[in-house]
Amino acid sequence: MDDALRAVADPTRRAILVLVRDREVSAGEIAERFPEMSRPAVSQHLRTLTAARLVDVRRAGNRRFYRLRPEGLAEAVTFLETMWSTSLSRLQHEAEREEHAHTGDQDVKGSL
């Protein structure tokens, strides 16, 4: 999970993941989407994503094709969902506590 989270911390790598989310994309096509970046720099991002097991790579001759591995993010997604659901539970509990306190105050005032 740590490698996956470090990999997606970079905006360029997130953009690459979006590119390869729905279809296999060649390294050359990926590099063309980042004209401000050298091809070796794009290749380094692709190596990072591969090492983090977020993308699969298929070789065809001297070409490489990349595709998202959704299961590569599964552990990180589970962790984040747990954190989010815990926060939502706390928020719900606090809202219910405040509503109960507010309703209780009105009942006391109404009986006076």
PDB file of C-alpha atoms in Angstrom:
ATOM      1  CA  MET A   1       0.000   0.000   0.000  1.00  0.00           C
ATOM      2  CA  ASP A   2       2.834   2.423   0.801  1.00  0.00           C
ATOM      3  CA  ASP A   3       4.311   2.150  -2.703  1.00  0.00           C
ATOM      4  CA  ALA A   4       0.886   2.709  -4.264  1.00  0.00           C
ATOM      5  CA  LEU A   5       0.195   5.788  -2.146  1.00  0.00           C
ATOM      6  CA  ARG A   6       3.643   7.235  -2.865  1.00  0.00           C
ATOM      7  CA  ALA A   7       3.118   6.594  -6.581  1.00  0.00           C
ATOM      8  CA  VAL A   8      -0.262   8.339  -6.727  1.00  0.00           C
ATOM      9  CA  ALA A   9       1.038  11.287  -4.705  1.00  0.00           C
ATOM     10  CA  ASP A  10       2.557  12.651  -7.913  1.00  0.00           C
ATOM     11  CA  PRO A  11       0.143  14.507 -10.258  1.00  0.00           C
ATOM     12  CA  THR A  12       1.893  13.264 -13.412  1.00  0.00           C
ATOM     13  CA  ARG A  13       1.521   9.644 -12.320  1.00  0.00           C
ATOM     14  CA  ARG A  14      -2.151  10.226 -11.497  1.00  0.00           C
ATOM     15  CA  ALA A  15      -2.620  11.655 -14.994  1.00  0.00           C
ATOM     16  CA  ILE A  16      -0.930   8.577 -16.475  1.00  0.00           C
ATOM     17  CA  LEU A  17      -3.245   6.310 -14.487  1.00  0.00           C
ATOM     18  CA  VAL A  18      -6.229   8.138 -15.943  1.00  0.00           C
ATOM     19  CA  LEU A  19      -4.803   7.644 -19.446  1.00  0.00           C
ATOM     20  CA  VAL A  20      -4.421   3.897 -18.992  1.00  0.00           C
ATOM     21  CA  ARG A  21      -7.580   3.367 -16.952  1.00  0.00           C
ATOM     22  CA  ASP A  22      -9.854   2.174 -19.757  1.00  0.00           C
ATOM     23  CA  ARG A  23      -7.468   0.869 -22.384  1.00  0.00           C
ATOM     24  CA  GLU A  24      -3.958  -0.249 -23.072  1.00  0.00           C
ATOM     25  CA  VAL A  25      -1.735   2.671 -24.117  1.00  0.00           C
ATOM     26  CA  SER A  26       1.752   2.608 -25.596  1.00  0.00           C
ATOM     27  CA  ALA A  27       4.620   4.290 -23.814  1.00  0.00           C
ATOM     28  CA  GLY A  28       5.072   6.551 -26.845  1.00  0.00           C
ATOM     29  CA  GLU A  29       1.456   7.693 -26.737  1.00  0.00           C
ATOM     30  CA  ILE A  30       1.751   8.371 -23.018  1.00  0.00           C
ATOM     31  CA  ALA A  31       4.924  10.413 -23.601  1.00  0.00           C
ATOM     32  CA  GLU A  32       3.137  12.446 -26.314  1.00  0.00           C
ATOM     33  CA  ARG A  33       0.591  13.569 -23.702  1.00  0.00           C
ATOM     34  CA  PHE A  34       3.394  15.217 -21.715  1.00  0.00           C
ATOM     35  CA  PRO A  35       5.300  17.324 -24.268  1.00  0.00           C
ATOM     36  CA  GLU A  36       6.882  19.439 -21.518  1.00  0.00           C
ATOM     37  CA  MET A  37       8.593  16.328 -20.127  1.00  0.00           C
ATOM     38  CA  SER A  38      11.460  14.307 -21.575  1.00  0.00           C
ATOM     39  CA  ARG A  39      10.785  10.709 -22.594  1.00  0.00           C
ATOM     40  CA  PRO A  40      13.230   9.404 -19.971  1.00  0.00           C
ATOM     41  CA  ALA A  41      11.264  11.314 -17.308  1.00  0.00           C
ATOM     42  CA  VAL A  42       7.992   9.742 -18.521  1.00  0.00           C
ATOM     43  CA  SER A  43       9.714   6.344 -18.524  1.00  0.00           C
ATOM     44  CA  GLN A  44      10.740   6.876 -14.902  1.00  0.00           C
ATOM     45  CA  HIS A  45       7.124   7.608 -13.951  1.00  0.00           C
ATOM     46  CA  LEU A  46       6.044   4.435 -15.752  1.00  0.00           C
ATOM     47  CA  ARG A  47       8.698   2.415 -13.900  1.00  0.00           C
ATOM     48  CA  THR A  48       7.452   3.814 -10.600  1.00  0.00           C
ATOM     49  CA  LEU A  49       3.855   2.882 -11.436  1.00  0.00           C
ATOM     50  CA  THR A  50       4.966  -0.602 -12.526  1.00  0.00           C
ATOM     51  CA  ALA A  51       7.039  -1.121  -9.364  1.00  0.00           C
ATOM     52  CA  ALA A  52       4.034  -0.061  -7.261  1.00  0.00           C
ATOM     53  CA  ARG A  53       1.993  -2.666  -9.179  1.00  0.00           C
ATOM     54  CA  LEU A  54      -0.504  -0.046 -10.333  1.00  0.00           C
ATOM     55  CA  VAL A  55      -0.045  -0.815 -14.026  1.00  0.00           C
ATOM     56  CA  ASP A  56       0.602  -3.922 -16.097  1.00  0.00           C
ATOM     57  CA  VAL A  57       3.086  -3.711 -18.941  1.00  0.00           C
ATOM     58  CA  ARG A  58       2.917  -5.803 -22.094  1.00  0.00           C
ATOM     59  CA  ARG A  59       5.861  -5.929 -24.443  1.00  0.00           C
ATOM     60  CA  ALA A  60       5.393  -6.277 -28.170  1.00  0.00           C
ATOM     61  CA  GLY A  61       8.763  -6.188 -29.887  1.00  0.00           C
ATOM     62  CA  ASN A  62      10.491  -3.034 -28.710  1.00  0.00           C
ATOM     63  CA  ARG A  63       7.210  -1.349 -27.725  1.00  0.00           C
ATOM     64  CA  ARG A  64       5.617  -1.351 -24.291  1.00  0.00           C
ATOM     65  CA  PHE A  65       1.916  -1.037 -23.577  1.00  0.00           C
ATOM     66  CA  TYR A  66       0.516  -0.049 -20.200  1.00  0.00           C
ATOM     67  CA  ARG A  67      -2.848  -0.683 -18.585  1.00  0.00           C
ATOM     68  CA  LEU A  68      -4.226   0.075 -15.122  1.00  0.00           C
ATOM     69  CA  ARG A  69      -4.252  -2.714 -12.532  1.00  0.00           C
ATOM     70  CA  PRO A  70      -7.296  -1.677 -10.460  1.00  0.00           C
ATOM     71  CA  GLU A  71      -6.435  -4.279  -7.838  1.00  0.00           C
ATOM     72  CA  GLY A  72      -3.172  -2.409  -7.299  1.00  0.00           C
ATOM     73  CA  LEU A  73      -5.103   0.293  -5.485  1.00  0.00           C
ATOM     74  CA  ALA A  74      -7.448  -2.048  -3.611  1.00  0.00           C
ATOM     75  CA  GLU A  75      -5.549  -2.031  -0.296  1.00  0.00           C
ATOM     76  CA  ALA A  76      -5.167   1.760  -0.358  1.00  0.00           C
ATOM     77  CA  VAL A  77      -8.845   2.219  -1.246  1.00  0.00           C
ATOM     78  CA  THR A  78      -9.897  -0.047   1.617  1.00  0.00           C
ATOM     79  CA  PHE A  79      -7.726   1.935   4.027  1.00  0.00           C
ATOM     80  CA  LEU A  80      -9.103   5.278   2.826  1.00  0.00           C
ATOM     81  CA  GLU A  81     -12.697   4.027   2.954  1.00  0.00           C
ATOM     82  CA  THR A  82     -12.125   2.901   6.541  1.00  0.00           C
ATOM     83  CA  MET A  83     -10.768   6.324   7.447  1.00  0.00           C
ATOM     84  CA  TRP A  84     -13.657   8.056   5.679  1.00  0.00           C
ATOM     85  CA  SER A  85     -16.358   5.853   7.226  1.00  0.00           C
ATOM     86  CA  THR A  86     -14.869   6.385  10.685  1.00  0.00           C
ATOM     87  CA  SER A  87     -14.996  10.148  10.160  1.00  0.00           C
ATOM     88  CA  LEU A  88     -18.568   9.944   8.898  1.00  0.00           C
ATOM     89  CA  SER A  89     -19.579   7.861  11.911  1.00  0.00           C
ATOM     90  CA  ARG A  90     -18.065  10.445  14.260  1.00  0.00           C
ATOM     91  CA  LEU A  91     -19.830  13.252  12.422  1.00  0.00           C
ATOM     92  CA  GLN A  92     -23.159  11.412  12.579  1.00  0.00           C
ATOM     93  CA  HIS A  93     -22.718  10.718  16.296  1.00  0.00           C
ATOM     94  CA  GLU A  94     -21.883  14.365  17.004  1.00  0.00           C
ATOM     95  CA  ALA A  95     -24.859  15.598  14.945  1.00  0.00           C
ATOM     96  CA  GLU A  96     -27.208  13.230  16.771  1.00  0.00           C
ATOM     97  CA  ARG A  97     -25.775  14.306  20.137  1.00  0.00           C
ATOM     98  CA  GLU A  98     -26.282  17.977  19.299  1.00  0.00           C
ATOM     99  CA  GLU A  99     -29.799  17.325  17.993  1.00  0.00           C
ATOM    100  CA  HIS A 100     -30.653  15.432  21.169  1.00  0.00           C
ATOM    101  CA  ALA A 101     -29.220  18.199  23.349  1.00  0.00           C
ATOM    102  CA  HIS A 102     -31.135  20.833  21.368  1.00  0.00           C
ATOM    103  CA  THR A 103     -34.390  18.858  21.473  1.00  0.00           C
ATOM    104  CA  GLY A 104     -33.921  18.219  25.187  1.00  0.00           C
ATOM    105  CA  ASP A 105     -33.480  21.976  25.800  1.00  0.00           C
ATOM    106  CA  GLN A 106     -36.709  22.778  23.980  1.00  0.00           C
ATOM    107  CA  ASP A 107     -38.630  20.155  25.959  1.00  0.00           C
ATOM    108  CA  VAL A 108     -37.358  21.642  29.213  1.00  0.00           C
ATOM    109  CA  LYS A 109     -38.197  25.204  28.100  1.00  0.00           C
ATOM    110  CA  GLY A 110     -41.633  24.140  26.854  1.00  0.00           C
ATOM    111  CA  SER A 111     -42.516  22.577  30.192  1.00  0.00           C
ATOM    112  CA  LEU A 112     -41.660  25.720  32.175  1.00  0.00           C
TER     113      LEU A 112
END
